PDB file of C-alpha atoms in Angstrom:
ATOM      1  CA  UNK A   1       0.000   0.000   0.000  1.00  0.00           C
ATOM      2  CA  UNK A   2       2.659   2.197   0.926  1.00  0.00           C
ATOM      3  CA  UNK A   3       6.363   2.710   0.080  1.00  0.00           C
ATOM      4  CA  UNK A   4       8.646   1.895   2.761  1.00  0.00           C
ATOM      5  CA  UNK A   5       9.228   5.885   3.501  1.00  0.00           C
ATOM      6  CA  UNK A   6       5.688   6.217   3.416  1.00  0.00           C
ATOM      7  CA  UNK A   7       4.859   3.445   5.713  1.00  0.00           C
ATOM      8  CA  UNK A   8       7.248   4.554   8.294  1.00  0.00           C
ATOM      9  CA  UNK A   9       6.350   8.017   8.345  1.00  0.00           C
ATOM     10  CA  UNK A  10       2.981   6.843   8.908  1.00  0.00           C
ATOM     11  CA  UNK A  11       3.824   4.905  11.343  1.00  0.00           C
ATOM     12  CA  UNK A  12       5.988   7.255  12.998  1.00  0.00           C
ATOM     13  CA  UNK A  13       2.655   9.708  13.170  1.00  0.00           C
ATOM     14  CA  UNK A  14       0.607   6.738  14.758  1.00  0.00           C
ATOM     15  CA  UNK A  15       2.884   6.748  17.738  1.00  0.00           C
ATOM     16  CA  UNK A  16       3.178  10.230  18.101  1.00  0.00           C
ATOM     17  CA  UNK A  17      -0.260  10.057  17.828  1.00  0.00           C
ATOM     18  CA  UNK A  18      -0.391   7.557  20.450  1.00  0.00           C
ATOM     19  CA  UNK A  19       1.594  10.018  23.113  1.00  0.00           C
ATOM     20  CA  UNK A  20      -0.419  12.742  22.725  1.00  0.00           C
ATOM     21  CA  UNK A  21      -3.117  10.818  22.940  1.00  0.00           C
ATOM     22  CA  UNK A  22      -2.815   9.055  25.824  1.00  0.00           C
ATOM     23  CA  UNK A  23      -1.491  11.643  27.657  1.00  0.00           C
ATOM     24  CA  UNK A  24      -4.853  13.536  27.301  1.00  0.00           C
ATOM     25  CA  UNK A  25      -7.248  10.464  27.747  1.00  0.00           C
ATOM     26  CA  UNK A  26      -5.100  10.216  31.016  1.00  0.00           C
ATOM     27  CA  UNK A  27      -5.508  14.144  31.504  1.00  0.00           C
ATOM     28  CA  UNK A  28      -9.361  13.518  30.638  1.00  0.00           C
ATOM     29  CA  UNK A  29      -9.864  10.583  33.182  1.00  0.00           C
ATOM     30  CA  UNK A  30      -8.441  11.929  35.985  1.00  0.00           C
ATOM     31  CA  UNK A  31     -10.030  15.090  35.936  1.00  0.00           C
ATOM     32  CA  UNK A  32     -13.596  13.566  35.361  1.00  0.00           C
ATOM     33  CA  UNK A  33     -12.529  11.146  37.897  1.00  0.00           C
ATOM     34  CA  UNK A  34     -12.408  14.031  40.178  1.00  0.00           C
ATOM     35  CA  UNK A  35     -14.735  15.761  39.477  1.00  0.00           C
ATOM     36  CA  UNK A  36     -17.023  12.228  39.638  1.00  0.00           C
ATOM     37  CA  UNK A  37     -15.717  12.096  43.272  1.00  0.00           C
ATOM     38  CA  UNK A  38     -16.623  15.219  44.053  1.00  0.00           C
ATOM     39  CA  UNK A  39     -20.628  13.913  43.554  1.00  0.00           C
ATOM     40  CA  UNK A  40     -20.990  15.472  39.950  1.00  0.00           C
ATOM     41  CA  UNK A  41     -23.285  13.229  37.577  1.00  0.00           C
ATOM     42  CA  UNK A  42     -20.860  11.010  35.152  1.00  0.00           C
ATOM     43  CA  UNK A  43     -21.806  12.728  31.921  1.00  0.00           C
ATOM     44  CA  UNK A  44     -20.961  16.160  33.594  1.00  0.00           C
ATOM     45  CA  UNK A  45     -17.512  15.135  34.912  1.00  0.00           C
ATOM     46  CA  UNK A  46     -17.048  13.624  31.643  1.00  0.00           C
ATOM     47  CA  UNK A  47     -17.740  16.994  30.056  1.00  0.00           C
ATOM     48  CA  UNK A  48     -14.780  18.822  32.561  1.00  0.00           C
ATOM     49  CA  UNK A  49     -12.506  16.240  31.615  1.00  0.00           C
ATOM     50  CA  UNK A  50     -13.073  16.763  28.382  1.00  0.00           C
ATOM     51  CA  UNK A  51     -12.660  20.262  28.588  1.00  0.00           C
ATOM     52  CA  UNK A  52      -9.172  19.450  30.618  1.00  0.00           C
ATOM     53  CA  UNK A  53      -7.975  17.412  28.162  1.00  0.00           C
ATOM     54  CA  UNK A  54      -8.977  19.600  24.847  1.00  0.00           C
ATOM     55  CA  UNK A  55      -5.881  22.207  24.965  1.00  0.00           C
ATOM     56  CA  UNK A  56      -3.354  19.068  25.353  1.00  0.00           C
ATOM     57  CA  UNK A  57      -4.593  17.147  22.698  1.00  0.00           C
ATOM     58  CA  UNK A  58      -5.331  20.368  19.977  1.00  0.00           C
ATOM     59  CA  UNK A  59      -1.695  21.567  20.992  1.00  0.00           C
ATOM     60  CA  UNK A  60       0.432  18.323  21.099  1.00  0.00           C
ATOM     61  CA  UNK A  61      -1.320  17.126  17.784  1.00  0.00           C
ATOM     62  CA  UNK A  62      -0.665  20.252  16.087  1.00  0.00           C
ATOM     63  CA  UNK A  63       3.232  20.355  17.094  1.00  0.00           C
ATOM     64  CA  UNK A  64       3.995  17.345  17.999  1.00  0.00           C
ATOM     65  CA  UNK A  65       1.896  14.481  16.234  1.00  0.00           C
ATOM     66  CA  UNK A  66       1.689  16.229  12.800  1.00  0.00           C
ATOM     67  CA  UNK A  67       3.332  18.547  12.709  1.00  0.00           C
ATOM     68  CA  UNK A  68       1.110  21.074  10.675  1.00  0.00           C
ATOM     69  CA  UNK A  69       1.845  23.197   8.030  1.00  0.00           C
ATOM     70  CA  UNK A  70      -1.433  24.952   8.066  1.00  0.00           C
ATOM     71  CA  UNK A  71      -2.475  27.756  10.046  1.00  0.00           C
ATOM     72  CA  UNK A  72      -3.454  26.972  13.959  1.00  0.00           C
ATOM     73  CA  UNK A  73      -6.707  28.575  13.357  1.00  0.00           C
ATOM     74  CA  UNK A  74      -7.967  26.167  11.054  1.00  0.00           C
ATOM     75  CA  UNK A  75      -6.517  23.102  12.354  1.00  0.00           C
ATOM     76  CA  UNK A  76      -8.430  24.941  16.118  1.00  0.00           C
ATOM     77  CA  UNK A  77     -11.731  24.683  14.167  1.00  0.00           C
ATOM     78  CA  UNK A  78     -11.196  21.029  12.496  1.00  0.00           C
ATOM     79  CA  UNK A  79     -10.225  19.831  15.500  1.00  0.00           C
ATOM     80  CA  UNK A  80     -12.931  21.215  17.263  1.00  0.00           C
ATOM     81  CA  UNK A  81     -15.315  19.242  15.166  1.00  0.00           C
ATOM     82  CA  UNK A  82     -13.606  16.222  15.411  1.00  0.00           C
ATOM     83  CA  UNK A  83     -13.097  15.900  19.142  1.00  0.00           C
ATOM     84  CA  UNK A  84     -16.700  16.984  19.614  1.00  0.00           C
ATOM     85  CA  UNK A  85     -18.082  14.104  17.329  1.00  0.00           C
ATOM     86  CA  UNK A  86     -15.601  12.471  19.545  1.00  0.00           C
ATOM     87  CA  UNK A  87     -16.976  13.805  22.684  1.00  0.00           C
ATOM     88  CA  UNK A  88     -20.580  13.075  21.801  1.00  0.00           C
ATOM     89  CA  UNK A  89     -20.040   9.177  20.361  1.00  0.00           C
ATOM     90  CA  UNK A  90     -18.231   9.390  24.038  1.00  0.00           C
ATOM     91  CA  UNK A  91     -21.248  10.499  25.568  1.00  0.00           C
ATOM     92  CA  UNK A  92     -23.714   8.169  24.233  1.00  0.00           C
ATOM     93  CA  UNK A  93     -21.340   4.984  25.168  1.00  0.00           C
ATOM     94  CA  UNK A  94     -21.043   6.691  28.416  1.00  0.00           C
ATOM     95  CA  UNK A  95     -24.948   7.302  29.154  1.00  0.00           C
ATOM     96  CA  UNK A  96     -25.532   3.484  27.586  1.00  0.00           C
ATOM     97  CA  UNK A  97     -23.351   1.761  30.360  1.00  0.00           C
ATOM     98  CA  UNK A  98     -24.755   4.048  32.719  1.00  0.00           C
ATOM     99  CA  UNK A  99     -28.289   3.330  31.983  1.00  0.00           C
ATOM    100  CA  UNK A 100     -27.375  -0.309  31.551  1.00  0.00           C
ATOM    101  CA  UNK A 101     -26.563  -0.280  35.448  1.00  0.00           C
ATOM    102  CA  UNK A 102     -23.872  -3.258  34.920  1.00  0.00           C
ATOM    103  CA  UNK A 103     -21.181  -0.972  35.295  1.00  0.00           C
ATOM    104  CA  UNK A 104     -20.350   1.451  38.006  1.00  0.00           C
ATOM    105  CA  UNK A 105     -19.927   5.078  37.268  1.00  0.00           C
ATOM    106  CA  UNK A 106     -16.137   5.141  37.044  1.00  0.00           C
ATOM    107  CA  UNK A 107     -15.783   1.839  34.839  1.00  0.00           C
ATOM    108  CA  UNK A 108     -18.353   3.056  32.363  1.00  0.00           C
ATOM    109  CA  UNK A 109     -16.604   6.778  32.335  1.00  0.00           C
ATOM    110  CA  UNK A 110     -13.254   4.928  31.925  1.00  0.00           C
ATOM    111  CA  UNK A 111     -14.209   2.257  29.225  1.00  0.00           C
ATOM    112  CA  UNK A 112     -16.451   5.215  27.473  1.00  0.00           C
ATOM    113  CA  UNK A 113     -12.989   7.611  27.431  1.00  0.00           C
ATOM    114  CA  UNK A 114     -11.439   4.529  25.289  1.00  0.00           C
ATOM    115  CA  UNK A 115     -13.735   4.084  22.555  1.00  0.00           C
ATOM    116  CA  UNK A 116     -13.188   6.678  20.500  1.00  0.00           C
ATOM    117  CA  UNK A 117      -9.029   6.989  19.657  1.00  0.00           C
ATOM    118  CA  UNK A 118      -9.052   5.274  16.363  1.00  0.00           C
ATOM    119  CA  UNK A 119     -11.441   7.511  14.472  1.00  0.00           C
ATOM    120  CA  UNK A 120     -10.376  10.531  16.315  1.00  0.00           C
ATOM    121  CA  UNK A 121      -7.021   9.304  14.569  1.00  0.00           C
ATOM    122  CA  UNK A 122      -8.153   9.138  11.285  1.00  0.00           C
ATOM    123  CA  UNK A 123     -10.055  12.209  11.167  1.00  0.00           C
ATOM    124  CA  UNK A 124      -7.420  14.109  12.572  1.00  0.00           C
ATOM    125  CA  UNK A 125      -4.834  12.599   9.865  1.00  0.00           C
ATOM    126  CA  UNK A 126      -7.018  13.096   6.924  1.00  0.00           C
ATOM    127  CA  UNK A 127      -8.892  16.215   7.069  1.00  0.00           C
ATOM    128  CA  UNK A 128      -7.791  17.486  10.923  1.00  0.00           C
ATOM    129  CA  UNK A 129      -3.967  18.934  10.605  1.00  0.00           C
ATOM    130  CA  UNK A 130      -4.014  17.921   6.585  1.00  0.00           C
ATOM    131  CA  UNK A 131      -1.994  20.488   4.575  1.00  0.00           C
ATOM    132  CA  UNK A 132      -3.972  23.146   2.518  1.00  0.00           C
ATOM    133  CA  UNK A 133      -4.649  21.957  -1.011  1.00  0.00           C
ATOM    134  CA  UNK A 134      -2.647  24.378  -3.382  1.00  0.00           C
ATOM    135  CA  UNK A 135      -5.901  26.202  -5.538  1.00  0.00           C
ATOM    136  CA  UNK A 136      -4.603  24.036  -8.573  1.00  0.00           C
ATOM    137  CA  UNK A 137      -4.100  20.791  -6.706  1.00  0.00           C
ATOM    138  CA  UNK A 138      -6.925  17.975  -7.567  1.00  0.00           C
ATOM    139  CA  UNK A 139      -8.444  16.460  -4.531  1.00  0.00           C
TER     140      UNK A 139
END
């Protein structure tokens, strides 16, 4: 599929990917975790830790993970979109164990802050921190 430059490169964006992730899933869990502690419904502390975790991920993808060429204020609003589908497919996971009563609050806010990584990945590689299209470059 890809060339062997290609593939590592790729590759080498996954794990940075990765990083940044995980440092703000782990930003985003312990600060709802907290905030769950604190007595605050589950899909309310999951909203603070999302809000925690937002600046981390937006700035460490940006620099870090892909290293954009674009401007920061797009890349702010197309990552804004994409963590907020994020957020809400987060949500609904996290309402659906908690209404499912199988789970207690922290294990459904923990397995709901895992389910969404992949795509978040994806979107975030293809349209996220993509480079502008030059006005004479075919899509």
């Amino acid at each position: 599929m890809f060339r062997n430059g290609r593939a590592r490169s790729e590759g080498a964006k996954a794990a940075r990917f990765g990083l940044v992730g995980a440092a703000a899933t782990l930003m985003h869990l312990v600060a709802a975790q907290a905030v769950l502690a604190a007595g605050v419904a589950p899909v309310a502390a999951n909203a603070a830790g999302f809000a925690a975790a937002f600046g981390l991920g937006l700035l460490g993808h940006y620099h870090f993970t892909f290293r954009a060429a674009g401007p920061f204020a797009r890349a702010l609003r197309r990552y804004g979109v994409i963590a907020m589908g994020g957020f809400l497919v987060n949500n609904l996971a996290l309402a659906a164990l908690v209404a499912s009563g199988r789970v207690g609050d922290g294990a459904a806010l923990a397995t709901a802050i895992l389910v969404v990584p992949a795509a978040t990945f994806l979107a975030s590689r293809l349209w996220g921190f993509a480079a502008p299209r030059a006005p004479n470059e075919r899509p």
